Tab-separated table of C-alpha atoms (C1' of nucleotides) in Angstrom:
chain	number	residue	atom	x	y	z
A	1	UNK	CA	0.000	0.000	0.000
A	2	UNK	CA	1.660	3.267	-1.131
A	3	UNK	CA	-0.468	5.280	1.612
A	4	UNK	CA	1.732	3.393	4.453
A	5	UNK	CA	5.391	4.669	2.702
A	6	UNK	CA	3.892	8.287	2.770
A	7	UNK	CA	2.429	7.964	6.243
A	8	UNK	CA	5.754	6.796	7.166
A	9	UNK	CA	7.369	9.827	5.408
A	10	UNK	CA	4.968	12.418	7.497
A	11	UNK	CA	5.832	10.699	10.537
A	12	UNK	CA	9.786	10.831	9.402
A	13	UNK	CA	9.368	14.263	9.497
A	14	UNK	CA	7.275	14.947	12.497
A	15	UNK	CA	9.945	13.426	14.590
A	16	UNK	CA	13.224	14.656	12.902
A	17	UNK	CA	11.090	18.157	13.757
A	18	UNK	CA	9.888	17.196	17.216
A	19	UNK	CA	13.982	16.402	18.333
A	20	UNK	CA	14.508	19.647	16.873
A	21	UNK	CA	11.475	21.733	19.191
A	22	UNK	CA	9.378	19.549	20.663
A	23	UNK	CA	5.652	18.539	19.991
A	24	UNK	CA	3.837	21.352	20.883
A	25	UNK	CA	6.119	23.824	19.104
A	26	UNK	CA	6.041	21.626	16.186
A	27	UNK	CA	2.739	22.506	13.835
A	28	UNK	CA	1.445	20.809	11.471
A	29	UNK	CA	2.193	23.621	8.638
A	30	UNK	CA	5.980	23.326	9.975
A	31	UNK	CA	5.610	19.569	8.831
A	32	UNK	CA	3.772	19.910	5.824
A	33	UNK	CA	6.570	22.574	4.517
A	34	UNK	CA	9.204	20.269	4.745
A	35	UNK	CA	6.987	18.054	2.687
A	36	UNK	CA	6.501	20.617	0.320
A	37	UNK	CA	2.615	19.970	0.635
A	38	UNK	CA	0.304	21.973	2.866
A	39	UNK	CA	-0.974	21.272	6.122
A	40	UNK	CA	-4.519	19.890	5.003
A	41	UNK	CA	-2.992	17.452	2.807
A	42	UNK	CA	-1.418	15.783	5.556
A	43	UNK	CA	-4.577	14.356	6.800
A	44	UNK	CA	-4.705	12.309	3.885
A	45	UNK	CA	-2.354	10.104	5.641
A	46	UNK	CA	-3.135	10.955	8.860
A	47	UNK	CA	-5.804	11.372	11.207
A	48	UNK	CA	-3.997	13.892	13.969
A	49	UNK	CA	-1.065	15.322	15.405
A	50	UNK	CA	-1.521	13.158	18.522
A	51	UNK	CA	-2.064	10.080	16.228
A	52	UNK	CA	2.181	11.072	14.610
A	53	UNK	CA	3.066	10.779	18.269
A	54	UNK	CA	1.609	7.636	19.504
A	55	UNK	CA	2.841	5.773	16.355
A	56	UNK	CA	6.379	7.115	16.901
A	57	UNK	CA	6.669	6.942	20.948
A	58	UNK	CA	4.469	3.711	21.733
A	59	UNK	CA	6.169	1.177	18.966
A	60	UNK	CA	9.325	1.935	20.712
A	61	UNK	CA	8.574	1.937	23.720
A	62	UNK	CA	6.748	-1.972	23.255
A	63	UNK	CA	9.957	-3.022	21.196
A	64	UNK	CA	12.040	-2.016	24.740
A	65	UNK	CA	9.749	-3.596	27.148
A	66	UNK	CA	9.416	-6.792	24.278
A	67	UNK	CA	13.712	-7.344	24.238
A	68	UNK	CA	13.984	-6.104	27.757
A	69	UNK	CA	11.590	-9.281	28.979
A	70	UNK	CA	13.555	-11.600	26.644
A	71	UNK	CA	16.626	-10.360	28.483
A	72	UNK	CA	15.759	-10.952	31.929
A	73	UNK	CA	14.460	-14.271	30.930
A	74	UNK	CA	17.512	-15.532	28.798
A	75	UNK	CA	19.697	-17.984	30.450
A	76	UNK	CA	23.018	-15.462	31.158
A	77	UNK	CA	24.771	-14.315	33.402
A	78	UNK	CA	23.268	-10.641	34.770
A	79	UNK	CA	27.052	-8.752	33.246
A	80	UNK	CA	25.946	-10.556	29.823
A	81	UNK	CA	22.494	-9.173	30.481
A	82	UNK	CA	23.547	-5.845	31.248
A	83	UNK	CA	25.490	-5.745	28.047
A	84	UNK	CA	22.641	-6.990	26.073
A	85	UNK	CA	20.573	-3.982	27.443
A	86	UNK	CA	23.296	-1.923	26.505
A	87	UNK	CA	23.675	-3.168	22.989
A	88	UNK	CA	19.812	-2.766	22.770
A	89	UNK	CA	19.762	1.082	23.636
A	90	UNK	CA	22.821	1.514	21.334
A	91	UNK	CA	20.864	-0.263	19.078
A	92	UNK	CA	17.513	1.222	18.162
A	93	UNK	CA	18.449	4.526	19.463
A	94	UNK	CA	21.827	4.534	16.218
A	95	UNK	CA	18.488	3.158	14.029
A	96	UNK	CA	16.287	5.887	14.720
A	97	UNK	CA	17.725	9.086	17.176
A	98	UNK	CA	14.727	11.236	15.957
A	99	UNK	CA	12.017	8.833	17.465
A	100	UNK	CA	14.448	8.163	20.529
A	101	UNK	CA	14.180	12.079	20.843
A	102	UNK	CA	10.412	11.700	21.231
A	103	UNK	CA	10.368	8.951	23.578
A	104	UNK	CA	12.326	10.385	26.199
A	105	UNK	CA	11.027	14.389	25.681
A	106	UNK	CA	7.266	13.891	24.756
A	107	UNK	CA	5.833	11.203	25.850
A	108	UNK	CA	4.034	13.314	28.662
A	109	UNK	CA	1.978	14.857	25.625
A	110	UNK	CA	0.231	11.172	24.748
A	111	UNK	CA	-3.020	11.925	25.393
A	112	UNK	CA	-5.010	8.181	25.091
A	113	UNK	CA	-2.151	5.988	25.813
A	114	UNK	CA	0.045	8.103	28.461
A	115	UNK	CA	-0.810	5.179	31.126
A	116	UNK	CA	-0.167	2.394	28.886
A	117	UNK	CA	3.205	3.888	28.086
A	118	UNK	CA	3.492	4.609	32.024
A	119	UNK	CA	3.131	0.642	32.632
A	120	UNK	CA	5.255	0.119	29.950
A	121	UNK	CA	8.103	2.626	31.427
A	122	UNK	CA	7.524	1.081	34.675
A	123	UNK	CA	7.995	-1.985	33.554
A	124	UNK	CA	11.239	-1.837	31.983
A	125	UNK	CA	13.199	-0.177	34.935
A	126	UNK	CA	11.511	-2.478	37.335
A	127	UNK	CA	13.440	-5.866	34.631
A	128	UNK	CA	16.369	-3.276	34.744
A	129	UNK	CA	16.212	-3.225	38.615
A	130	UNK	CA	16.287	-6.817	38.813
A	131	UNK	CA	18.816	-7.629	37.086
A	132	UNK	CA	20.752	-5.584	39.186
A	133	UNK	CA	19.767	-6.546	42.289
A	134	UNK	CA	20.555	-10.351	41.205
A	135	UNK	CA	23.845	-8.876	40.104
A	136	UNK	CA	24.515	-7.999	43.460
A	137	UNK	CA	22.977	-10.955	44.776
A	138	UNK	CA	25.393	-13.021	42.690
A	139	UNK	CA	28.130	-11.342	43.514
A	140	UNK	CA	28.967	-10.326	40.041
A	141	UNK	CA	28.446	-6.386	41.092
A	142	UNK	CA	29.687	-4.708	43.963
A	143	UNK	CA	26.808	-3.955	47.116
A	144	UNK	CA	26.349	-0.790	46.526
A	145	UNK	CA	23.353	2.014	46.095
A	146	UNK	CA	21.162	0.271	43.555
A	147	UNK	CA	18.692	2.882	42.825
A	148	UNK	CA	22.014	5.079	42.009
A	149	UNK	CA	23.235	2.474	40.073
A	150	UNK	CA	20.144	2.374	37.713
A	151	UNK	CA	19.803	5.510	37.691
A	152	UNK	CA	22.916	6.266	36.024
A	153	UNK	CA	23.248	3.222	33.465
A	154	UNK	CA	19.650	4.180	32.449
A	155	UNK	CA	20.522	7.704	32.185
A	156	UNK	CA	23.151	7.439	30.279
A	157	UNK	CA	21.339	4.993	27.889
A	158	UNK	CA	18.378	7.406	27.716
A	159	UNK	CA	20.594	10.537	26.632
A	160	UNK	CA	22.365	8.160	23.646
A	161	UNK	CA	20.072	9.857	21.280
A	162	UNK	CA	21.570	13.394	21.589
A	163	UNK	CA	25.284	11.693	21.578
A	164	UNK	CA	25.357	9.400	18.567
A	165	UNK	CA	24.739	11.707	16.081
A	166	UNK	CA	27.246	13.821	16.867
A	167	UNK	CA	29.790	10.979	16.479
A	168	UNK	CA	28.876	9.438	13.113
A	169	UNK	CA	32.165	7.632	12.761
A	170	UNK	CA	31.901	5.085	16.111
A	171	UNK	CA	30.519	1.995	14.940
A	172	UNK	CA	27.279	0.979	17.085
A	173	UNK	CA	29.948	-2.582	18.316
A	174	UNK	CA	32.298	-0.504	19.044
A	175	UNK	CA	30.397	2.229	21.353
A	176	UNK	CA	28.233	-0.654	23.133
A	177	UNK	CA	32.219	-2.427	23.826
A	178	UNK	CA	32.894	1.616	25.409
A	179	UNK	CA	30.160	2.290	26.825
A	180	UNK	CA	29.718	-1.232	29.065
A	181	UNK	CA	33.499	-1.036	29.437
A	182	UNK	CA	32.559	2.745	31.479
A	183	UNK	CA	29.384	1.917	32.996
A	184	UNK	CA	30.475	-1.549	34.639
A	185	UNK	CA	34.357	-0.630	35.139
A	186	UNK	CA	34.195	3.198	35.723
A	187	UNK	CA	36.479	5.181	34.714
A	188	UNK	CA	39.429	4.450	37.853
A	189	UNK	CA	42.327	2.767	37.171
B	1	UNK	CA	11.293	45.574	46.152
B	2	UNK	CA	8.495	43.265	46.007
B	3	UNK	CA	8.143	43.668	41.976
B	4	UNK	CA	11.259	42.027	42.966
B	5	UNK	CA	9.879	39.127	44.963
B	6	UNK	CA	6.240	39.080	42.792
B	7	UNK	CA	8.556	38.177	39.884
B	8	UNK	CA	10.662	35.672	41.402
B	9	UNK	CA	6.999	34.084	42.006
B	10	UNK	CA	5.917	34.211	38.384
B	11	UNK	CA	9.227	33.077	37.342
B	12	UNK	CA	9.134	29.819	40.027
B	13	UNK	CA	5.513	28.864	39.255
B	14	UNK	CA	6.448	28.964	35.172
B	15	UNK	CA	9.635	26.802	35.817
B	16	UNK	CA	7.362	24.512	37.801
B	17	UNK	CA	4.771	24.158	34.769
B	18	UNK	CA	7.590	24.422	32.164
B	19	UNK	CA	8.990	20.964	33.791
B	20	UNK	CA	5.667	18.820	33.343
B	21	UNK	CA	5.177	20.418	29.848
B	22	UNK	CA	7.649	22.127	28.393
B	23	UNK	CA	7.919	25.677	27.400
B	24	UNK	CA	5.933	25.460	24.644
B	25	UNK	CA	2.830	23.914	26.186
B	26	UNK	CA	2.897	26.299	28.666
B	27	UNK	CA	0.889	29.442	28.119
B	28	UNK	CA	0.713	32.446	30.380
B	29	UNK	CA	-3.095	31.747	30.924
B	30	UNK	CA	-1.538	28.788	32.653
B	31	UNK	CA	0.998	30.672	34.552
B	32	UNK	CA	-1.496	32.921	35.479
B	33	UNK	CA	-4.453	30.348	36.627
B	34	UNK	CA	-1.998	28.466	39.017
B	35	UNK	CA	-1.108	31.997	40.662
B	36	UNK	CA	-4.564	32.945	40.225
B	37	UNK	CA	-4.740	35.850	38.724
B	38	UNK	CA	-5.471	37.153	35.074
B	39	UNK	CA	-2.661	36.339	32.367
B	40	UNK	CA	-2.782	40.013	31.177
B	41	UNK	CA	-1.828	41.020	34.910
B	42	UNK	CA	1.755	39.156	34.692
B	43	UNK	CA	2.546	41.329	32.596
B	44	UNK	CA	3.212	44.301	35.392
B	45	UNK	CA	6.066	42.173	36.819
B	46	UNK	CA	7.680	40.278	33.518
B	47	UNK	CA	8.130	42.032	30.058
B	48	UNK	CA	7.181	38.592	27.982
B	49	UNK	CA	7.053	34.774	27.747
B	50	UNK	CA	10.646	35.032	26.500
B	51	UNK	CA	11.967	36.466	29.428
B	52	UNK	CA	10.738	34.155	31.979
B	53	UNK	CA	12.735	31.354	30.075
B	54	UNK	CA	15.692	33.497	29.936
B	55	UNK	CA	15.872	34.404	33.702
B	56	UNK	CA	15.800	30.875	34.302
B	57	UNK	CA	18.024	29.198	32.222
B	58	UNK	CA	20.888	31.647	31.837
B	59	UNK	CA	21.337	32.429	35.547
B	60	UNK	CA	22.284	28.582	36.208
B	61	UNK	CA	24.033	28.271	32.757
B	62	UNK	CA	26.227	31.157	34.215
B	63	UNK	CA	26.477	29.297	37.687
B	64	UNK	CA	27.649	26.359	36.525
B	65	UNK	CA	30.184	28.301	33.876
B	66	UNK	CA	31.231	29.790	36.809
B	67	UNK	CA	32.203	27.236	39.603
B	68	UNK	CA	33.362	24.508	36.795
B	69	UNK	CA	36.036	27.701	35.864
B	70	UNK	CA	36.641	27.348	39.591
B	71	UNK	CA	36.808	23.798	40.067
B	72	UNK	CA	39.436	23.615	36.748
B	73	UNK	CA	41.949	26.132	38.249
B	74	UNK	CA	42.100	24.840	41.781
B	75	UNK	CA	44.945	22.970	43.526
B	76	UNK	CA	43.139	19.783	43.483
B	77	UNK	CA	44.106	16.127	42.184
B	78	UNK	CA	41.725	15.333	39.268
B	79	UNK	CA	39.982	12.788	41.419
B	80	UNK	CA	39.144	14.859	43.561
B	81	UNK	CA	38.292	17.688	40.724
B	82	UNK	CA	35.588	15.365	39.290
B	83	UNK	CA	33.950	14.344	43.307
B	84	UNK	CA	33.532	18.528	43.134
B	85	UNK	CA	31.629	18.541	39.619
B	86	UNK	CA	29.439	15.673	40.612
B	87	UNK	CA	28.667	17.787	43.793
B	88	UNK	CA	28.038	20.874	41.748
B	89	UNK	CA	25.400	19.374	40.225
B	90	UNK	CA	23.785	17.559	42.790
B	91	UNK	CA	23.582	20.776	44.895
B	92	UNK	CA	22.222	23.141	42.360
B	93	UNK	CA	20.037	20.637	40.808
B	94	UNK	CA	18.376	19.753	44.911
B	95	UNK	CA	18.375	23.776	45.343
B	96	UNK	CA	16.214	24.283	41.722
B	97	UNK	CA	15.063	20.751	40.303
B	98	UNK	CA	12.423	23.274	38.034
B	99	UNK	CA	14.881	25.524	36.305
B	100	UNK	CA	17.211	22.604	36.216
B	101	UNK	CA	14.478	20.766	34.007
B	102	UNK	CA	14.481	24.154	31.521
B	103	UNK	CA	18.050	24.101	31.335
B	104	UNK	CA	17.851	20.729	29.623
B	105	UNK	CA	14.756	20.424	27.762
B	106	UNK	CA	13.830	24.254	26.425
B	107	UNK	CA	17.140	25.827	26.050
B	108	UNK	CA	16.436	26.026	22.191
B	109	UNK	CA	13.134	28.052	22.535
B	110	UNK	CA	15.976	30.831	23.617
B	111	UNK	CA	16.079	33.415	21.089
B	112	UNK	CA	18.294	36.179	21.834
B	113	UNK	CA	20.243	34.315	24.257
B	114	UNK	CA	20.291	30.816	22.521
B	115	UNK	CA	24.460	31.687	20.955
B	116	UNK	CA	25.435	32.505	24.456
B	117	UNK	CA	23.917	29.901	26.126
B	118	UNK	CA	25.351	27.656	23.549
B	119	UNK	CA	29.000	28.985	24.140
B	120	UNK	CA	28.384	28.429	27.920
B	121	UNK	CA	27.844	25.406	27.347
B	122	UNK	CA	30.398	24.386	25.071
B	123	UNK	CA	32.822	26.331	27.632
B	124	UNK	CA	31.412	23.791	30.400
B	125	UNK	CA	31.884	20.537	28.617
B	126	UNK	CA	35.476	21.651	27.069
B	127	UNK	CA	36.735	21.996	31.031
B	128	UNK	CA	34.602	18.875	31.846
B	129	UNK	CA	36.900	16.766	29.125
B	130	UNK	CA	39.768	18.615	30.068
B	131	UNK	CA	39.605	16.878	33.505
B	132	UNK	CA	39.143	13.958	32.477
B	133	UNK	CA	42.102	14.009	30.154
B	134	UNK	CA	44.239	15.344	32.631
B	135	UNK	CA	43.291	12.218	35.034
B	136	UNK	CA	44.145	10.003	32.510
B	137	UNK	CA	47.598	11.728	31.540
B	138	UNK	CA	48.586	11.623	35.325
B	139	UNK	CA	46.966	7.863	35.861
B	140	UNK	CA	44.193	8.772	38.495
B	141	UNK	CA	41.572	7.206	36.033
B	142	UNK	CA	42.186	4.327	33.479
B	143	UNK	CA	42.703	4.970	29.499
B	144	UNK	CA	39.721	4.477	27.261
B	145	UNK	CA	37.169	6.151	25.421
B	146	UNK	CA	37.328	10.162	26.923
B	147	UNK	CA	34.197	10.750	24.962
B	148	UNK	CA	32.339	8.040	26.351
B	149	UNK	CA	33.198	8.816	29.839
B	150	UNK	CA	32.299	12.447	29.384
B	151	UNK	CA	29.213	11.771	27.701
B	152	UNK	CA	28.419	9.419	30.540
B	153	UNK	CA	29.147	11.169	33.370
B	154	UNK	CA	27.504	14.261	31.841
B	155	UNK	CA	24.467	12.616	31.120
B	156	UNK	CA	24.078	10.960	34.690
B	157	UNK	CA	24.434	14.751	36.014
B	158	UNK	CA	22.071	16.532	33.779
B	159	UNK	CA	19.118	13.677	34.983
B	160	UNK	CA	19.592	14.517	38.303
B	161	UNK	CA	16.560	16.958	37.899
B	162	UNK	CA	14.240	13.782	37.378
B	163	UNK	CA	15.726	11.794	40.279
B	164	UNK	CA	15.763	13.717	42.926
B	165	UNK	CA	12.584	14.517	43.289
B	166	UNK	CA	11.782	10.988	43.461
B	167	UNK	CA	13.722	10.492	46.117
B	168	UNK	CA	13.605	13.476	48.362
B	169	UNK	CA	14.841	11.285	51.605
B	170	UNK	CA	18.544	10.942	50.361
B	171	UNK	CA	20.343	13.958	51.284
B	172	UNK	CA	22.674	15.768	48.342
B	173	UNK	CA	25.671	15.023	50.650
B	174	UNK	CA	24.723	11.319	50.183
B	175	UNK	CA	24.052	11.025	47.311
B	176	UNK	CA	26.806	13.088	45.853
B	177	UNK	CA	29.014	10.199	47.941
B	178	UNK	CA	27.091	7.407	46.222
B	179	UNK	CA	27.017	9.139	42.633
B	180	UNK	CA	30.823	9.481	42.997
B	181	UNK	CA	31.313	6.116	43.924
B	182	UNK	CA	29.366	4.577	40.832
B	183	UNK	CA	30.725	7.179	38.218
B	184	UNK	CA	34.072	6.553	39.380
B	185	UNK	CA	34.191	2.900	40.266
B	186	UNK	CA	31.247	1.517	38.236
B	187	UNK	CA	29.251	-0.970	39.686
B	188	UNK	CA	32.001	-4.274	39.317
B	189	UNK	CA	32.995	-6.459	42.218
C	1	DT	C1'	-7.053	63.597	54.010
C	2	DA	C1'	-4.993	63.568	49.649
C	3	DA	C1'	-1.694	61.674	46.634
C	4	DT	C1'	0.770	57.868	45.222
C	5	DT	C1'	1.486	53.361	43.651
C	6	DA	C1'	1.808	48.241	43.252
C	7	DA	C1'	-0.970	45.038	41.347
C	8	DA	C1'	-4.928	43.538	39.973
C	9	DC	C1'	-8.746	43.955	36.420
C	10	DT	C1'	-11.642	44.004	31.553
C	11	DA	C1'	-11.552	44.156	26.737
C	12	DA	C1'	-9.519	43.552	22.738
C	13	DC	C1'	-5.985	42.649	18.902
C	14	DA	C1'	-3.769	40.058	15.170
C	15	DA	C1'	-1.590	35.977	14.445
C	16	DC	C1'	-1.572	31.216	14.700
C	17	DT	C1'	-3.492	26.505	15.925
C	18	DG	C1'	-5.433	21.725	14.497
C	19	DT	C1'	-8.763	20.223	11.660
C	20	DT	C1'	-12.814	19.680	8.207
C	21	DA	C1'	-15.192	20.007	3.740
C	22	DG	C1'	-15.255	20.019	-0.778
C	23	DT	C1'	-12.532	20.276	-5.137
C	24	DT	C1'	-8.825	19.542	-8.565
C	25	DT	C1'	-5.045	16.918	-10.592
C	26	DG	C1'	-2.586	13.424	-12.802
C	27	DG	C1'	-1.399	8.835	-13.317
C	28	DT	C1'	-3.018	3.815	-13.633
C	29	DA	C1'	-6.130	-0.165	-14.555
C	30	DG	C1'	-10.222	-2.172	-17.000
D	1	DC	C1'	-11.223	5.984	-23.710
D	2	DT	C1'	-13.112	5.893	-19.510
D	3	DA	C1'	-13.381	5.197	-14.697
D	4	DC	C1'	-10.968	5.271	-10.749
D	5	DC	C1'	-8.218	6.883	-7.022
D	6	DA	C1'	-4.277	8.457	-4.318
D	7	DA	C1'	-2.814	12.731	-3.163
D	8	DA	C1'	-2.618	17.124	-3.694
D	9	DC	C1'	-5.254	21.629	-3.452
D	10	DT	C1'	-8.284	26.063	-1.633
D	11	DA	C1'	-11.131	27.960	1.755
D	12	DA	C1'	-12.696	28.204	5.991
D	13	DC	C1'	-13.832	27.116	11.009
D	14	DA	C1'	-13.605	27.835	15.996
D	15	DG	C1'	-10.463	28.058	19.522
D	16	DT	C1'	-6.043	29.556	21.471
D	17	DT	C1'	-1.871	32.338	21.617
D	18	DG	C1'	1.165	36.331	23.519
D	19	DT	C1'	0.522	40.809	24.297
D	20	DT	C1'	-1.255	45.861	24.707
D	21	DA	C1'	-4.197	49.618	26.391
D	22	DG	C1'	-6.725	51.582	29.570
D	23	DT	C1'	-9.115	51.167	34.124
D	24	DT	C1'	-10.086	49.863	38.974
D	25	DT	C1'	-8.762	48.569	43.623
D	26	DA	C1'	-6.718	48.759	47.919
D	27	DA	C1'	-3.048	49.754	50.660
D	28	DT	C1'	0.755	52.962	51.897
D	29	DT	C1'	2.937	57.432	52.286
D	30	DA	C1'	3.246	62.524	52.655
DNA sequence: TAATTAAACTAACAACTGTTAGTTTGGTAG
DNA sequence: CTACCAAACTAACAGTTGTTAGTTTAATTA
């Protein structure tokens, strides 16, 4: 169907401009001119603003909790986990920084599905969490502040979307092999 | 003066609403409502919309500017340079969690101030790396990837606005200790 | 008491917002 | 050749936006 690849290409462009401003000081107009169409035209592909942001932010967000639940469940140890989370967030966010952009700056706009993207974001740190705390349980991390802990992997996993495009060269392998290298190791000698 | 203090009201209350919504969701009919009084009335204490954001974010911008010129130039190891950054943050970002959430998510709704705060900050990372290079060239902090250590450190920092909150019964001496301790150490055995 | 003043108000503006309705265009399939 | 149809268009809407102008209120000062 040749309606999906344009819908695709509006919603493209809605999120490369939403990284840029935002939702809300994204219009549709500001859309449609980048399309070289006007603003009326776009709801032949579309059927709202909100409707460009739940098809970017919710399809990611079910693709983390989806690999983040095969994760936990896999039969690894929790550093091999905690690499393969790693790898994931390199991952998608090198595949698609604009959408990445969305997910962690607008979700709060979702109108319909803000809970369901709530329980999904709940869900994930709460895998995330656990495979910490079995970490530490394992003796494979050091005891230590765990909520600290997550919050700075996760952070630093959440912000990849601003970093990686400014360093086009770094292969995704090679930044995941960096950046588990820093976040389990630190940075002492 | 109290146009003095009625301002620093306005300006509080914004930053409060700009962190659930962002800027550009935020109209002054909103400001207004949650001070409860008429939008047009703000407009005895603050010249415009614009100048609310500015107040906010370039004040801190210029704090942090500030102290990290401070930190750089001081007689300390580099060790013990970084412990001071990470409690920079922690205490300005516990003092002002609401501006703290402007600084990172509607700096580039700035308009005549958007090059300067962009030099700021530029200025503030540049002395960030420099640190970090200067650990590694005297052997307080393992070689590797300086990018990825900035960019991870740097990321954990600017998040603190969302954390904290959450957990208001750690104290910023604490958790400055604890932040220290993962950022430096990681989270290995 | 009279004058001053900080800080609120009402009313209005021009521009912009997301969206709908109905129409035109140009290429493709029967 | 005709019928169809995806995809663009124009025109318009009702509501919202930041902001200005001029006015009222209530407390303080001279």
């Amino acid at each position: 169907m040749k309606i999906e690849s344009r819908k695709q290409e509006i919603i493209t462009t809605a999120a490369k401009l939403f990284k840029e401003k935002g939702y809300s000081a994204v219009t549709m107009r500001d859309i449609a001119k980048v399309m070289g169409i006007k603003a009326a035209s776009l709801y032949n592909h579309i059927t709202s603003k909100q409707d460009i942001l739940k098809d970017i932010i919710i399809s990611l967000a079910e693709t983390f909790t989806d690999k983040m639940a095969a994760i936990r469940n896999a039969e690894l140890s929790n550093v091999e986990k905690l690499k393969q989370i790693i790898q994931l967030h390199v991952d998608i966010t090198a595949g698609n920084t604009f959408g990445m952009a969305a997910l962690n700056n607008d979700w709060m706009h979702l109108e319909d599905e803000l809970n369901y993207y709530l329980e999904l974001r709940s869900n994930y740190e709460k895998n995330f969490r656990a495979i910490i705390e079995e970490g530490i349980a394992s003796e494979e991390f050091s005891q230590g502040n765990v909520e600290v802990m997550l919050f700075s992997m996760l952070s630093t996993l959440r912000s990849l979307y601003i970093w990686i495009p400014k360093k086009e060269d770094v292969s995704p392998q090679q930044l995941s092999k960096d950046l588990a290298s820093v976040l389990i190791n630190g940075i002492n000698i």
